[in-house]
Amino acid sequence: MRPAFALAQLTALHCNPPQMIDLAASAGYDHAGLRLLPVAPGAVAYALMDDPALLRETLARMADTGVSVFDLELIRLNADFDPATFEAFFEVGARLGAKAVLVAGDDPEPARLVANYARLCDAMQPYGLTADLEFMPWTAVPDLDTALQIVNQADRANAGILVDSLHFDRSASRLDQLASIPAQWLHYAQLCDGPAERPSTTEALIHAARCERLLPGEGGIDLKAIWQQLPAQLPVSVEIPNDRRVAQMGVHAWAKAALQAAQATLITPP
């Protein structure tokens, strides 16, 4: 059996939730991911919590197409984190039937970060959502080792670690660490490729991650080696933003090419 594939919001950032559902369906995906909260103040996001009409349209498109919402983005854990402020987000997630929420760690105080991550897990648990902590080199969770420590210390049933192939490679995390992740902490993984030469500055790392990712097989990341350490049926979020090529090809052609490259990389022919 093949893994399920989800179209990540960042692959088609300027598509609103109903458009994401339609795009995922027409391009052949099983699921879609939606960004309901911005990565930074003023950044693109679609706050379905505050737009009942758009939420109804999203649910209608899901019913019509059969494409479900797998993951939601994103919650940042900083020094002022309060899980109560995200209650409407959790409620919408439950209405959408989402499974996972992407979590980023921005708090430089390790003990407080662990405590707030545990509080987030507790707040999300009644809504059937997992809190998937993504390690990124420019955050307070810069590598897989740090993510493993936080999730282990939090010790919550709905805790998880999100492996993004680009961040895994850029953070110099190790394959043996991947193999050590308990299966119950893995709910999905994000797939893309990137140049073999790693960016040398934080600014360049962020720009490449948000604007210049490559299709699987086009770059220098050993994707097959990474996925050999992960569960075979782990759902895959295809997250491949590339501003220049989307402008050239159109978002539908790009989303379809991304899925085809992902399938060619991860599915072994019978």
mmCIF file of C-alpha atoms in Angstrom:
data_model
loop_
_atom_site.group_PDB
_atom_site.id
_atom_site.type_symbol
_atom_site.label_atom_id
_atom_site.label_comp_id
_atom_site.label_asym_id
_atom_site.label_seq_id
_atom_site.Cartn_x
_atom_site.Cartn_y
_atom_site.Cartn_z
ATOM 1 C CA MET A 1 0.000 0.000 0.000
ATOM 2 C CA ARG A 2 1.123 3.535 -0.739
ATOM 3 C CA PRO A 3 1.156 6.332 1.832
ATOM 4 C CA ALA A 4 -1.507 9.018 1.677
ATOM 5 C CA PHE A 5 -0.396 12.332 0.181
ATOM 6 C CA ALA A 6 -1.510 15.778 1.329
ATOM 7 C CA LEU A 7 -1.071 19.060 -0.521
ATOM 8 C CA ALA A 8 0.619 21.463 1.897
ATOM 9 C CA GLN A 9 -0.625 25.035 2.055
ATOM 10 C CA LEU A 10 2.846 26.421 1.383
ATOM 11 C CA THR A 11 2.914 24.678 -1.996
ATOM 12 C CA ALA A 12 -0.057 26.828 -3.021
ATOM 13 C CA LEU A 13 0.045 29.601 -0.446
ATOM 14 C CA HIS A 14 -2.312 31.980 -2.213
ATOM 15 C CA CYS A 15 -5.139 29.459 -2.547
ATOM 16 C CA ASN A 16 -7.779 29.905 0.141
ATOM 17 C CA PRO A 17 -9.176 26.796 1.894
ATOM 18 C CA PRO A 18 -11.952 25.938 -0.619
ATOM 19 C CA GLN A 19 -9.481 26.492 -3.446
ATOM 20 C CA MET A 20 -6.963 24.243 -1.675
ATOM 21 C CA ILE A 21 -9.534 21.451 -1.455
ATOM 22 C CA ASP A 22 -10.395 21.791 -5.152
ATOM 23 C CA LEU A 23 -6.731 21.992 -6.138
ATOM 24 C CA ALA A 24 -5.841 18.910 -4.109
ATOM 25 C CA ALA A 25 -8.726 16.996 -5.672
ATOM 26 C CA SER A 26 -7.936 17.970 -9.252
ATOM 27 C CA ALA A 27 -4.216 17.233 -8.834
ATOM 28 C CA GLY A 28 -4.818 13.798 -7.310
ATOM 29 C CA TYR A 29 -4.059 14.268 -3.602
ATOM 30 C CA ASP A 30 -5.825 12.451 -0.781
ATOM 31 C CA HIS A 31 -5.743 15.364 1.657
ATOM 32 C CA ALA A 32 -4.954 19.054 1.972
ATOM 33 C CA GLY A 33 -3.255 21.105 4.668
ATOM 34 C CA LEU A 34 -4.571 24.548 5.606
ATOM 35 C CA ARG A 35 -2.798 27.547 7.127
ATOM 36 C CA LEU A 36 -5.219 29.202 9.530
ATOM 37 C CA LEU A 37 -2.618 31.192 11.470
ATOM 38 C CA PRO A 38 0.247 33.239 9.970
ATOM 39 C CA VAL A 39 3.929 32.363 10.302
ATOM 40 C CA ALA A 40 4.587 36.025 11.139
ATOM 41 C CA PRO A 41 2.441 39.140 11.696
ATOM 42 C CA GLY A 42 0.808 40.125 8.411
ATOM 43 C CA ALA A 43 1.768 36.926 6.585
ATOM 44 C CA VAL A 44 -0.737 34.986 4.484
ATOM 45 C CA ALA A 45 -3.204 32.873 6.453
ATOM 46 C CA TYR A 46 -6.899 31.993 6.229
ATOM 47 C CA ALA A 47 -8.584 32.443 9.596
ATOM 48 C CA LEU A 48 -11.597 30.170 9.196
ATOM 49 C CA MET A 49 -12.283 30.809 12.882
ATOM 50 C CA ASP A 50 -13.384 34.330 11.923
ATOM 51 C CA ASP A 51 -15.110 33.593 8.606
ATOM 52 C CA PRO A 52 -18.136 31.302 8.952
ATOM 53 C CA ALA A 53 -19.030 31.629 5.258
ATOM 54 C CA LEU A 54 -15.567 30.516 4.144
ATOM 55 C CA LEU A 55 -15.674 27.647 6.630
ATOM 56 C CA ARG A 56 -19.027 26.491 5.248
ATOM 57 C CA GLU A 57 -17.655 26.672 1.705
ATOM 58 C CA THR A 58 -14.595 24.661 2.730
ATOM 59 C CA LEU A 59 -16.736 21.956 4.324
ATOM 60 C CA ALA A 60 -18.930 21.853 1.219
ATOM 61 C CA ARG A 61 -15.940 21.427 -1.085
ATOM 62 C CA MET A 62 -14.648 18.625 1.152
ATOM 63 C CA ALA A 63 -18.003 16.851 0.922
ATOM 64 C CA ASP A 64 -18.159 17.291 -2.850
ATOM 65 C CA THR A 65 -14.600 16.183 -3.631
ATOM 66 C CA GLY A 66 -13.855 13.609 -0.943
ATOM 67 C CA VAL A 67 -10.607 15.424 -0.089
ATOM 68 C CA SER A 68 -10.146 15.752 3.672
ATOM 69 C CA VAL A 69 -8.078 18.176 5.725
ATOM 70 C CA PHE A 70 -5.131 16.432 7.328
ATOM 71 C CA ASP A 71 -3.082 19.142 9.038
ATOM 72 C CA LEU A 72 -3.415 22.742 10.178
ATOM 73 C CA GLU A 73 -0.771 25.468 10.541
ATOM 74 C CA LEU A 74 0.578 26.842 12.730
ATOM 75 C CA ILE A 75 0.997 27.457 16.422
ATOM 76 C CA ARG A 76 4.137 29.151 17.727
ATOM 77 C CA LEU A 77 5.319 28.519 21.272
ATOM 78 C CA ASN A 78 6.841 31.714 22.633
ATOM 79 C CA ALA A 79 7.350 33.184 26.090
ATOM 80 C CA ASP A 80 3.784 34.560 26.174
ATOM 81 C CA PHE A 81 2.065 31.395 24.970
ATOM 82 C CA ASP A 82 -1.446 30.797 26.293
ATOM 83 C CA PRO A 83 -3.322 27.768 24.921
ATOM 84 C CA ALA A 84 -6.677 29.321 25.810
ATOM 85 C CA THR A 85 -6.249 31.854 22.992
ATOM 86 C CA PHE A 86 -6.352 29.020 20.445
ATOM 87 C CA GLU A 87 -9.683 27.487 21.473
ATOM 88 C CA ALA A 88 -11.500 28.706 18.334
ATOM 89 C CA PHE A 89 -8.653 27.277 16.222
ATOM 90 C CA PHE A 90 -9.061 23.879 17.901
ATOM 91 C CA GLU A 91 -12.838 23.966 17.426
ATOM 92 C CA VAL A 92 -12.483 24.674 13.705
ATOM 93 C CA GLY A 93 -9.892 21.929 13.456
ATOM 94 C CA ALA A 94 -12.363 19.461 14.929
ATOM 95 C CA ARG A 95 -15.113 20.603 12.531
ATOM 96 C CA LEU A 96 -12.750 20.085 9.607
ATOM 97 C CA GLY A 97 -11.789 16.640 10.863
ATOM 98 C CA ALA A 98 -8.106 17.615 10.933
ATOM 99 C CA LYS A 99 -5.656 15.200 12.513
ATOM 100 C CA ALA A 100 -2.495 17.198 13.164
ATOM 101 C CA VAL A 101 -1.306 20.710 13.967
ATOM 102 C CA LEU A 102 2.128 21.999 13.044
ATOM 103 C CA VAL A 103 3.889 23.515 16.056
ATOM 104 C CA ALA A 104 6.990 25.727 16.007
ATOM 105 C CA GLY A 105 9.154 26.446 19.045
ATOM 106 C CA ASP A 106 10.317 30.046 19.474
ATOM 107 C CA ASP A 107 10.962 30.228 23.215
ATOM 108 C CA PRO A 108 14.684 30.329 24.102
ATOM 109 C CA GLU A 109 13.954 29.140 27.661
ATOM 110 C CA PRO A 110 14.017 25.308 27.434
ATOM 111 C CA ALA A 111 12.025 24.502 30.581
ATOM 112 C CA ARG A 112 9.264 26.953 29.716
ATOM 113 C CA LEU A 113 9.147 25.647 26.146
ATOM 114 C CA VAL A 114 8.644 22.085 27.379
ATOM 115 C CA ALA A 115 5.977 23.172 29.855
ATOM 116 C CA ASN A 116 4.061 25.160 27.247
ATOM 117 C CA TYR A 117 4.303 22.348 24.723
ATOM 118 C CA ALA A 118 2.788 19.990 27.285
ATOM 119 C CA ARG A 119 0.013 22.532 28.001
ATOM 120 C CA LEU A 120 -0.699 22.766 24.276
ATOM 121 C CA CYS A 121 -0.970 18.987 23.972
ATOM 122 C CA ASP A 122 -3.406 18.904 26.878
ATOM 123 C CA ALA A 123 -5.534 21.681 25.367
ATOM 124 C CA MET A 124 -5.668 19.968 21.958
ATOM 125 C CA GLN A 125 -6.365 16.453 23.171
ATOM 126 C CA PRO A 126 -10.166 16.829 23.539
ATOM 127 C CA TYR A 127 -10.350 17.930 19.897
ATOM 128 C CA GLY A 128 -8.576 14.846 18.561
ATOM 129 C CA LEU A 129 -5.542 16.822 17.383
ATOM 130 C CA THR A 130 -1.879 15.928 17.623
ATOM 131 C CA ALA A 131 0.756 18.598 18.336
ATOM 132 C CA ASP A 132 3.524 17.947 15.812
ATOM 133 C CA LEU A 133 6.671 19.827 16.738
ATOM 134 C CA GLU A 134 8.692 20.803 13.679
ATOM 135 C CA PHE A 135 12.400 21.373 14.095
ATOM 136 C CA MET A 136 13.841 24.179 11.937
ATOM 137 C CA PRO A 137 17.426 25.448 12.073
ATOM 138 C CA TRP A 138 16.489 29.095 12.790
ATOM 139 C CA THR A 139 14.114 28.356 15.693
ATOM 140 C CA ALA A 140 14.495 27.409 19.337
ATOM 141 C CA VAL A 141 14.011 23.806 18.167
ATOM 142 C CA PRO A 142 16.858 23.781 15.633
ATOM 143 C CA ASP A 143 17.363 20.043 15.148
ATOM 144 C CA LEU A 144 15.909 16.611 15.708
ATOM 145 C CA ASP A 145 17.869 16.045 18.909
ATOM 146 C CA THR A 146 16.209 19.074 20.529
ATOM 147 C CA ALA A 147 12.766 17.996 19.321
ATOM 148 C CA LEU A 148 13.279 14.509 20.755
ATOM 149 C CA GLN A 149 14.219 15.971 24.138
ATOM 150 C CA ILE A 150 11.172 18.264 24.261
ATOM 151 C CA VAL A 151 8.639 15.625 23.246
ATOM 152 C CA ASN A 152 10.158 13.088 25.611
ATOM 153 C CA GLN A 153 10.051 15.495 28.541
ATOM 154 C CA ALA A 154 6.490 16.607 27.771
ATOM 155 C CA ASP A 155 5.351 12.965 27.773
ATOM 156 C CA ARG A 156 1.896 13.475 26.262
ATOM 157 C CA ALA A 157 -0.126 10.924 24.291
ATOM 158 C CA ASN A 158 -0.851 13.334 21.421
ATOM 159 C CA ALA A 159 2.681 14.722 21.177
ATOM 160 C CA GLY A 160 4.603 14.277 17.955
ATOM 161 C CA ILE A 161 7.599 15.216 15.848
ATOM 162 C CA LEU A 162 7.250 16.504 12.307
ATOM 163 C CA VAL A 163 10.153 15.614 10.029
ATOM 164 C CA ASP A 164 10.562 17.983 7.074
ATOM 165 C CA SER A 165 13.171 16.640 4.664
ATOM 166 C CA LEU A 166 14.630 20.097 3.981
ATOM 167 C CA HIS A 167 14.957 21.015 7.656
ATOM 168 C CA PHE A 168 16.305 17.570 8.474
ATOM 169 C CA ASP A 169 19.077 18.038 5.922
ATOM 170 C CA ARG A 170 19.822 21.686 6.780
ATOM 171 C CA SER A 171 19.937 21.007 10.516
ATOM 172 C CA ALA A 172 22.587 18.290 10.123
ATOM 173 C CA SER A 173 20.363 15.861 12.008
ATOM 174 C CA ARG A 174 21.310 12.212 11.623
ATOM 175 C CA LEU A 175 19.627 9.192 10.083
ATOM 176 C CA ASP A 176 20.172 7.115 13.218
ATOM 177 C CA GLN A 177 18.161 9.724 15.146
ATOM 178 C CA LEU A 178 15.278 9.267 12.714
ATOM 179 C CA ALA A 179 15.280 5.557 13.353
ATOM 180 C CA SER A 180 15.077 6.212 17.104
ATOM 181 C CA ILE A 181 11.821 8.223 16.953
ATOM 182 C CA PRO A 182 9.042 6.185 18.625
ATOM 183 C CA ALA A 183 6.378 5.299 16.073
ATOM 184 C CA GLN A 184 3.648 6.906 18.191
ATOM 185 C CA TRP A 185 5.381 10.292 17.785
ATOM 186 C CA LEU A 186 5.193 10.182 13.986
ATOM 187 C CA HIS A 187 1.895 11.302 12.472
ATOM 188 C CA TYR A 188 3.097 12.682 9.111
ATOM 189 C CA ALA A 189 6.225 14.003 7.395
ATOM 190 C CA GLN A 190 6.895 16.797 4.900
ATOM 191 C CA LEU A 191 8.606 16.065 1.585
ATOM 192 C CA CYS A 192 10.613 18.268 -0.773
ATOM 193 C CA ASP A 193 14.123 18.467 -2.197
ATOM 194 C CA GLY A 194 16.792 21.146 -2.136
ATOM 195 C CA PRO A 195 20.263 21.893 -3.509
ATOM 196 C CA ALA A 196 23.130 19.869 -2.094
ATOM 197 C CA GLU A 197 24.863 23.103 -1.080
ATOM 198 C CA ARG A 198 23.276 24.396 2.105
ATOM 199 C CA PRO A 199 22.592 28.137 2.585
ATOM 200 C CA SER A 200 25.143 29.783 4.864
ATOM 201 C CA THR A 201 22.954 32.391 6.610
ATOM 202 C CA THR A 202 19.689 32.284 8.518
ATOM 203 C CA GLU A 203 18.089 34.667 6.038
ATOM 204 C CA ALA A 204 19.057 32.426 3.126
ATOM 205 C CA LEU A 205 17.793 29.321 4.947
ATOM 206 C CA ILE A 206 14.393 30.931 5.526
ATOM 207 C CA HIS A 207 14.114 32.262 1.968
ATOM 208 C CA ALA A 208 14.977 28.894 0.440
ATOM 209 C CA ALA A 209 12.508 27.089 2.707
ATOM 210 C CA ARG A 210 9.638 29.445 1.917
ATOM 211 C CA CYS A 211 10.286 30.312 -1.736
ATOM 212 C CA GLU A 212 12.759 28.011 -3.521
ATOM 213 C CA ARG A 213 12.228 24.353 -2.746
ATOM 214 C CA LEU A 214 12.781 21.732 -5.438
ATOM 215 C CA LEU A 215 10.740 18.767 -6.592
ATOM 216 C CA PRO A 216 11.845 15.403 -5.167
ATOM 217 C CA GLY A 217 14.690 14.075 -7.295
ATOM 218 C CA GLU A 218 15.849 17.482 -8.512
ATOM 219 C CA GLY A 219 18.184 18.293 -5.622
ATOM 220 C CA GLY A 220 20.860 16.779 -3.451
ATOM 221 C CA ILE A 221 18.914 15.559 -0.402
ATOM 222 C CA ASP A 222 18.948 11.786 0.048
ATOM 223 C CA LEU A 223 15.186 11.438 0.352
ATOM 224 C CA LYS A 224 15.135 7.670 -0.014
ATOM 225 C CA ALA A 225 17.568 7.283 2.894
ATOM 226 C CA ILE A 226 15.397 9.532 5.060
ATOM 227 C CA TRP A 227 12.171 7.685 4.248
ATOM 228 C CA GLN A 228 13.786 4.301 4.824
ATOM 229 C CA GLN A 229 13.968 5.293 8.501
ATOM 230 C CA LEU A 230 10.283 6.296 8.673
ATOM 231 C CA PRO A 231 7.164 4.082 8.814
ATOM 232 C CA ALA A 232 6.195 2.925 5.327
ATOM 233 C CA GLN A 233 2.584 4.130 5.599
ATOM 234 C CA LEU A 234 3.372 7.486 7.219
ATOM 235 C CA PRO A 235 1.207 10.189 5.562
ATOM 236 C CA VAL A 236 3.231 12.586 3.417
ATOM 237 C CA SER A 237 2.669 16.331 3.211
ATOM 238 C CA VAL A 238 4.038 17.575 -0.116
ATOM 239 C CA GLU A 239 5.440 20.989 0.811
ATOM 240 C CA ILE A 240 7.273 22.467 -2.171
ATOM 241 C CA PRO A 241 6.944 26.232 -2.504
ATOM 242 C CA ASN A 242 8.772 27.698 -5.487
ATOM 243 C CA ASP A 243 7.639 31.212 -6.386
ATOM 244 C CA ARG A 244 9.372 31.387 -9.760
ATOM 245 C CA ARG A 245 8.173 28.044 -11.082
ATOM 246 C CA VAL A 246 4.613 28.443 -9.837
ATOM 247 C CA ALA A 247 4.494 31.760 -11.704
ATOM 248 C CA GLN A 248 5.804 30.035 -14.838
ATOM 249 C CA MET A 249 3.712 26.837 -14.719
ATOM 250 C CA GLY A 250 0.601 27.846 -12.837
ATOM 251 C CA VAL A 251 -0.363 26.484 -9.460
ATOM 252 C CA HIS A 252 -2.320 23.478 -10.753
ATOM 253 C CA ALA A 253 0.506 22.205 -12.955
ATOM 254 C CA TRP A 254 2.988 22.750 -10.123
ATOM 255 C CA ALA A 255 0.845 20.905 -7.571
ATOM 256 C CA LYS A 256 0.413 17.992 -9.966
ATOM 257 C CA ALA A 257 4.135 17.869 -10.789
ATOM 258 C CA ALA A 258 4.915 17.911 -7.056
ATOM 259 C CA LEU A 259 2.658 14.932 -6.390
ATOM 260 C CA GLN A 260 4.033 12.956 -9.322
ATOM 261 C CA ALA A 261 7.617 13.571 -8.168
ATOM 262 C CA ALA A 262 6.716 12.614 -4.601
ATOM 263 C CA GLN A 263 5.089 9.388 -5.732
ATOM 264 C CA ALA A 264 8.002 8.518 -8.012
ATOM 265 C CA THR A 265 10.389 8.998 -5.100
ATOM 266 C CA LEU A 266 8.513 7.113 -2.384
ATOM 267 C CA ILE A 267 6.423 4.437 -4.098
ATOM 268 C CA THR A 268 8.214 1.302 -5.196
ATOM 269 C CA PRO A 269 6.732 -0.202 -8.372
ATOM 270 C CA PRO A 270 5.258 -3.713 -7.905
#
